Amino acid sequence: MEKSGSMDSLGSKRSSSRQASVDSLSSSTSTSRSDRSAQTKPPSAMSSDSVSTSAELSPELKVRPKAQIKIPNECKEEPQLLPGETVVDIAKEVMYICPFRGPLRGTVNVTNYRLFFRCMDQEPVFVLDLPLGVVSRVEKIGGASSRGDVSYGLVCKDMRNLRFAHKQSEDALKKSIFEVLMKYAFPVSNGLPIFAFEYGQVFPENGWKVYDAIAEYKRQGIPNESWRVTKANDHYELCDTYPSSLAVPVNIPDEDIRRVAAFRAKGRIPVLSWIHPESQATVTRCSQPMVGVNGKRSKEDEKYLQAIMDANAQSHKLFIFDARPSVNAAANKTKGGGYESEDAYQNAELVFLDIHNIHVMRESLRKLKEVVYPNIEEPHWLSNLESTHWLEHIKLIMAGALRIADKVESGKTSVVVHCSDGWDRTAQLTSLSMLMLDGFYRTTRGFQVLLEKEWLSFGHRFQLRIGHGDKNHTDADRSPVFVQFLDCVWQMTRQFPAAFEFNENFLVTVLDHLYSGLFGTFLCNSEQQRVKEELPKRSMSLWSFINSQLEDFSNPLYVNYSNHVLFPVVSLRHLELWVGYYVRWNPRMRPQVGGAWGGAWVKVHPFWSRGLNNVQNGSKWDRI
Amino acid sequence: MFTVRPLKPTFKSYLPPLQTDVKKSLHPPVKKLEATLLPGEIVVNEVNFVRKCIGAEKSPDDLWGKLICTNFKVSFVTHEALAQPRFQVSNRLLGEHDIPLACVDQVVTVNDAKGKKKVLGSNQKLKFNPSEVILYCKDFRIVRFSFDEAGPEGAKKVCLAIAHYSRPADPQLLFGFELIGTRYLGSTEDGLNAARPTGGSQTPLFACSSDWDREIKRTGAAEWRVCSVNQGYGVSPSLPEFFVVPASLADQDLRQYAEAFSGQRLPVWCWNHPNGSALTRMADITDPLQQKRLDQRICNAIIKSHPQRGDVHKADLDKNLPSIQEVHNSLVRLRHICVMDPFEETEEKWLSSVENSQWLDYVRTFLKHSCDVVYILEGLNASVILQEEEGRDLSCVVSSLVQIMVDPHFRSLSGFQGLVQKEWVMAGHRFLDRCNHLKKSDKEESPLFLLFLDCVWQLMNQYPSAFEFTETYLALLSDSMWVPVFSTFLFNGPKHHADTMHDFLEDKKITLGEGEELCLPPVWDWSQQLSVRDQALFNNPIYVGKAAPYAHNGAVKSFRRTKHKTWSSTLRGAPPSQTGWSSTLRGTPPALARNGLQGSQGTLPRRNSLAAQLKSDLFPARDVPEGPSERFARDWFSGPADPQGLLLPQLLPSHLALWRLYFLRWVPEAVIPRGGPVTAVHAVSQLAHEIETLQSQLRRYKGPASSSSPGGGGTPRASPDGGRPPPGTPPPAAEPSRMFFKAGSLYEPSPPPPEFLSSSFPFSPVGNLCRPNLRGTPISKLLNGAKTWLSTETLAAGETA
């Protein structure tokens, strides 16, 4: 990728964006803002500043991801458009009914990427900048009132609800801007392209190259004498939700693999996720066996699991972790699924991890939203939080991952992980345990590899779980499985503040772009679909953006722990609500609380380096 | 009464312990086990072949040794070492397994075979031979000793001695007196600590008028004076001999007014805001007839002392804050859920249990109230009177929190210590009663000081670079309350201190020579407890302040006259209303409108209606959507926080956290191995140390020549105390690092956190708690199918509840 003009802006970005983000709140008199950087800066650079500068922003304003707001010396009502972005409608005299500030009157711009609201009455100027991908549902609230007002509610995927109102147009044929918005907020339902396909930003880094399955296998030492990389799924004929290259036991021929595939739900056979560099104990993942009510068996599957066990000379046991509660696993038998019986699988021990399904998680997050937005009920905060069970679910997932990591590390035993289909809870468990076991995944690039591998290539159904551009907000396939995973990662960064190369801002940015529709990374449901859609050709990778300005996402406290296995304490005594994500819209919160060490360090850091400079210059510094 | 004469143990077991199922070899220790005694410390009773329980059941990790009760501590002496690696900060006054008697909250004796147990008090009888004793400590530790191999009589005697000696009948029997008495009368070479306490660094004690004078000067409180009317405690028995009052009040007025106040506690000055507003505190006026007149007079005087004649607001703390008993009960509940309840079984209800303890609620209430006071001082430019019945409890918390929030001086180590002296020790906080050192009345016991430390911790947690000291410092300070050697925490006020000292000298027939003084050291003399190296645990590596590394060239502002935003930019008008459609903003609230930044002229004419200005109901009720003080806070949050400026805590309940280091440090299951906030401190310390090293190297290479080449922007200013030596002098030797954790060699990546780091660092739960000790990861317990664990401890707790 050529070092285009955007490079400069990235270089100068740090200070300029900081400046701008502060100023967009206070006033528009700043002179230090670089217009050029504002122009070319990738949209969510804004959100990247949470470590230090966003502390200076009222979070209500800190809509992420949002475009750099270019406010030249005269106040503008339009957003700074991204390459490929066009304004589709403008409406003046719209009221944003802010739950914190009361009604604010301003102008709404709707583009093919965002909703941009700007209120000029207020000093400082109030801006709301919302990528349409975040919108889950638009609804007209009530009929036209006597005063001729119509009101619209926007339910968002990122833990907030927005309410707008405007006067009924006298021209009955003229559509409300929110009806226009509805069309662009749900492009998939309306036969329009998702904005990621139109976004024309060029980045110096190419994030699509971050993950190369073969290179990652090689890093782990695969192939070796026990594991090989098979081409059986080269054209996704074995399993259309798996990646093309799979690591399987050496002594299982491809014909047997096809038979195993027939016995596993959706053909998702056990494949290698991670191998311990010393003990050769492995983490393998798959879907449930198709046991059914009659207790069907498969010789090939049994032999296959035996081969997984035999590949590890250190242990004569194999642990099968079924993520589900045992009741649910049993209930799956009526649908043809089920779990491995210990009779059929000699030397295997089956453990249920009691993690609930996607519907329970969706409901839990919905309750959590009620508890945190817009206001927190003060006297009963903790019991309200408890009643959402969100942290309990987090605990169970982390506990499951910890048991897996403990088995592999302390027990030197190989493990097989599955749930029903092996693309939700299984992805959470394998990726979290790998994060505990392998320091590489705790680096920024390593974490990107982990996501690309365990989530994207192994077919976590992002399109279905998030519902990109789809207006069907009641779809039962939607679920915050990935949010939950990043929450667990955040919990680990809290317990081990120096063990991760990336910071909280990185996690929040990933979540923001999970919904924004700006990048191609989280589109589609599987590798096969992504290849078919030619995503790398037609859209930008989120990692292109992030890796072009790593300093915004790095944890200044990072100490390379690569050889350490992290064993977090999975107790509610140590788990906490990720306020920097779930409560960030509350203007009474200053971001980065609690995890403030990194942020504080960033603030102090220039102070120290200036101290150093001054020693060098022989001058003394008079201001911090 | 108990005598300080050593009681000889009357029974000694010569039997070797029986072989049990415990695998560990149980050879009786050959070497004699002796307690390490301090001057004046004597062994009261001891028993050998005692097992200190490391787990709930008999475990091979248990330690064998001798349990000794002295007049200072419960000591356990052993030759063995704990099986697990650990790190614990060591106290010079205490051994690894020692517990000061003052720290023992409850002594529970158990006889397993008979299924009996008894909570022992002073001078009680014990009708059964205890098979074990459990000590519940005030610092949240729980320690269990088993006597299954020990002589039954000896065990019983030790238990009775512990119960008895942990409840001294008289403050003079607190060990500190024995210590200084012996040191004074004994060898003089050791007398250094006794006769003249060093005072601990540069902490002002506020016992003399010069400390007050300095504080007046530092804060620019020109219209206030130090008065000595209470010298010899002739006016008030609980105020210090020197305190500060409005310059317009004469001594005779004060004498006359004093009678009307509860405890003769006149309004006294605490601190001045840079804008001239004063923070003062006083007791209730007991004489209702005088109330109005006195209120007016005092207000007049305070207004006169305000450079802009700012208003006076009165905050009635008793009305707005929880009582000391409520705070105490709250901590009891919190202690229960943190260290007594079984760990796994209470997981599901953890959050609501924490909520039910109300501790965080109270922390929040005190912080909130302090914020409101800050708003009056800072936002309204008005003075504040903190009023409380006696003015010695809640007002200590509020006044010190306010000062910490506004004045960065109090976020430095010496500033903070001075603050505790000024607002707690000298202001007459009843430490003796609130700590319940004599265990006389549980009704008087209240952990207000801990609550204050927790509030400070919340601020520290939110603004980690604003404090010179660490949470370890706060925890060690709190623990020092239970080492009854320091004058700081042993008395109910300065007069009580003086009287007790006087009685002690008389009783001991000590006549001090000319200029000679005998006193207990203040806790600020940290070298009494900690080595210099361990004191480095106090230093916050990312502190941004005048004492920060390399800020020594004097250019860093110390106490900046905070120029805060002008109000005009914050008058946002109406509080948010969900229903209103009107876009016209309501007028500014009267309070704000009246007091613009300068706010001076407008207030003068209203001096006639002073009584009306005493707004004790100033603080809005809870359900008011957003008061001016909340708006003030919200506005402040929208700007950047300056670690050396005003700091307001975020008060959303989601932003107040449990102080895990303090409350969970003894719980093995809650320890994050190689994790916890300390790993961040570790990383930053290493960076800081590396920068220190690089800077000193640079200084050495560049040498003095650099002073003649001013850098681009910096104007070279001569600073007499500046770090640079004058030309010609050799470079100074590198200063000792402030960092506890040092960087590895340069040019190499910093080493990862050492094994011993954990979320409990520098404390170690190993061996401190009679709970099942976990091997490996906590989750392995789940894997092994742990059964519900019910120990005698839970039973005992049930009985006492």
JSON list of N, CA and C in Angstrom, two decimals, chain A residues 294-315:
[
{"chain": "A", "resi": 294, "resn": "ASN", "atom": "N", "xyz": [-31.13, -42.04, 20.15]},
{"chain": "A", "resi": 294, "resn": "ASN", "atom": "CA", "xyz": [-30.76, -43.45, 20.15]},
{"chain": "A", "resi": 294, "resn": "ASN", "atom": "C", "xyz": [-29.30, -43.70, 20.51]},
{"chain": "A", "resi": 295, "resn": "GLY", "atom": "N", "xyz": [-28.61, -42.64, 20.80]},
{"chain": "A", "resi": 295, "resn": "GLY", "atom": "CA", "xyz": [-27.22, -42.83, 21.19]},
{"chain": "A", "resi": 295, "resn": "GLY", "atom": "C", "xyz": [-26.35, -43.37, 20.07]},
{"chain": "A", "resi": 296, "resn": "LYS", "atom": "N", "xyz": [-26.49, -42.75, 18.91]},
{"chain": "A", "resi": 296, "resn": "LYS", "atom": "CA", "xyz": [-25.70, -43.16, 17.75]},
{"chain": "A", "resi": 296, "resn": "LYS", "atom": "C", "xyz": [-24.21, -42.98, 18.06]},
{"chain": "A", "resi": 297, "resn": "ARG", "atom": "N", "xyz": [-23.40, -43.87, 17.47]},
{"chain": "A", "resi": 297, "resn": "ARG", "atom": "CA", "xyz": [-21.96, -43.76, 17.65]},
{"chain": "A", "resi": 297, "resn": "ARG", "atom": "C", "xyz": [-21.26, -43.69, 16.30]},
{"chain": "A", "resi": 298, "resn": "SER", "atom": "N", "xyz": [-20.05, -43.18, 16.34]},
{"chain": "A", "resi": 298, "resn": "SER", "atom": "CA", "xyz": [-19.26, -43.16, 15.11]},
{"chain": "A", "resi": 298, "resn": "SER", "atom": "C", "xyz": [-17.86, -43.65, 15.44]},
{"chain": "A", "resi": 299, "resn": "LYS", "atom": "N", "xyz": [-17.50, -44.76, 14.83]},
{"chain": "A", "resi": 299, "resn": "LYS", "atom": "CA", "xyz": [-16.17, -45.34, 15.08]},
{"chain": "A", "resi": 299, "resn": "LYS", "atom": "C", "xyz": [-15.08, -44.34, 14.71]},
{"chain": "A", "resi": 300, "resn": "GLU", "atom": "N", "xyz": [-15.30, -43.65, 13.59]},
{"chain": "A", "resi": 300, "resn": "GLU", "atom": "CA", "xyz": [-14.28, -42.72, 13.10]},
{"chain": "A", "resi": 300, "resn": "GLU", "atom": "C", "xyz": [-14.10, -41.57, 14.08]},
{"chain": "A", "resi": 301, "resn": "ASP", "atom": "N", "xyz": [-15.23, -41.11, 14.61]},
{"chain": "A", "resi": 301, "resn": "ASP", "atom": "CA", "xyz": [-15.16, -40.00, 15.56]},
{"chain": "A", "resi": 301, "resn": "ASP", "atom": "C", "xyz": [-14.42, -40.43, 16.82]},
{"chain": "A", "resi": 302, "resn": "GLU", "atom": "N", "xyz": [-14.73, -41.63, 17.28]},
{"chain": "A", "resi": 302, "resn": "GLU", "atom": "CA", "xyz": [-14.07, -42.14, 18.49]},
{"chain": "A", "resi": 302, "resn": "GLU", "atom": "C", "xyz": [-12.57, -42.29, 18.24]},
{"chain": "A", "resi": 303, "resn": "LYS", "atom": "N", "xyz": [-12.26, -42.81, 17.07]},
{"chain": "A", "resi": 303, "resn": "LYS", "atom": "CA", "xyz": [-10.85, -43.00, 16.72]},
{"chain": "A", "resi": 303, "resn": "LYS", "atom": "C", "xyz": [-10.15, -41.64, 16.60]},
{"chain": "A", "resi": 304, "resn": "TYR", "atom": "N", "xyz": [-10.90, -40.69, 16.08]},
{"chain": "A", "resi": 304, "resn": "TYR", "atom": "CA", "xyz": [-10.36, -39.34, 15.89]},
{"chain": "A", "resi": 304, "resn": "TYR", "atom": "C", "xyz": [-9.99, -38.71, 17.24]},
{"chain": "A", "resi": 305, "resn": "LEU", "atom": "N", "xyz": [-10.92, -38.81, 18.20]},
{"chain": "A", "resi": 305, "resn": "LEU", "atom": "CA", "xyz": [-10.61, -38.24, 19.51]},
{"chain": "A", "resi": 305, "resn": "LEU", "atom": "C", "xyz": [-9.47, -38.99, 20.18]},
{"chain": "A", "resi": 306, "resn": "GLN", "atom": "N", "xyz": [-9.43, -40.30, 19.94]},
{"chain": "A", "resi": 306, "resn": "GLN", "atom": "CA", "xyz": [-8.31, -41.08, 20.48]},
{"chain": "A", "resi": 306, "resn": "GLN", "atom": "C", "xyz": [-6.99, -40.55, 19.89]},
{"chain": "A", "resi": 307, "resn": "ALA", "atom": "N", "xyz": [-7.02, -40.23, 18.61]},
{"chain": "A", "resi": 307, "resn": "ALA", "atom": "CA", "xyz": [-5.82, -39.71, 17.95]},
{"chain": "A", "resi": 307, "resn": "ALA", "atom": "C", "xyz": [-5.40, -38.37, 18.55]},
{"chain": "A", "resi": 308, "resn": "ILE", "atom": "N", "xyz": [-6.40, -37.57, 18.90]},
{"chain": "A", "resi": 308, "resn": "ILE", "atom": "CA", "xyz": [-6.08, -36.28, 19.53]},
{"chain": "A", "resi": 308, "resn": "ILE", "atom": "C", "xyz": [-5.39, -36.52, 20.87]},
{"chain": "A", "resi": 309, "resn": "MET", "atom": "N", "xyz": [-5.91, -37.52, 21.60]},
{"chain": "A", "resi": 309, "resn": "MET", "atom": "CA", "xyz": [-5.31, -37.83, 22.89]},
{"chain": "A", "resi": 309, "resn": "MET", "atom": "C", "xyz": [-3.90, -38.38, 22.71]},
{"chain": "A", "resi": 310, "resn": "ASP", "atom": "N", "xyz": [-3.75, -39.28, 21.73]},
{"chain": "A", "resi": 310, "resn": "ASP", "atom": "CA", "xyz": [-2.45, -39.91, 21.52]},
{"chain": "A", "resi": 310, "resn": "ASP", "atom": "C", "xyz": [-1.38, -38.92, 21.05]},
{"chain": "A", "resi": 311, "resn": "ALA", "atom": "N", "xyz": [-1.83, -37.84, 20.45]},
{"chain": "A", "resi": 311, "resn": "ALA", "atom": "CA", "xyz": [-0.86, -36.85, 19.96]},
{"chain": "A", "resi": 311, "resn": "ALA", "atom": "C", "xyz": [-0.12, -36.18, 21.11]},
{"chain": "A", "resi": 312, "resn": "ASN", "atom": "N", "xyz": [-0.63, -36.36, 22.31]},
{"chain": "A", "resi": 312, "resn": "ASN", "atom": "CA", "xyz": [-0.01, -35.77, 23.49]},
{"chain": "A", "resi": 312, "resn": "ASN", "atom": "C", "xyz": [0.49, -36.90, 24.39]},
{"chain": "A", "resi": 313, "resn": "ALA", "atom": "N", "xyz": [1.80, -37.09, 24.40]},
{"chain": "A", "resi": 313, "resn": "ALA", "atom": "CA", "xyz": [2.37, -38.23, 25.13]},
{"chain": "A", "resi": 313, "resn": "ALA", "atom": "C", "xyz": [2.30, -38.04, 26.64]},
{"chain": "A", "resi": 314, "resn": "GLN", "atom": "N", "xyz": [2.04, -36.83, 27.06]},
{"chain": "A", "resi": 314, "resn": "GLN", "atom": "CA", "xyz": [2.12, -36.53, 28.49]},
{"chain": "A", "resi": 314, "resn": "GLN", "atom": "C", "xyz": [0.93, -37.04, 29.28]},
{"chain": "A", "resi": 315, "resn": "SER", "atom": "N", "xyz": [-0.16, -37.32, 28.58]},
{"chain": "A", "resi": 315, "resn": "SER", "atom": "CA", "xyz": [-1.36, -37.64, 29.33]},
{"chain": "A", "resi": 315, "resn": "SER", "atom": "C", "xyz": [-2.14, -38.73, 28.63]}
]
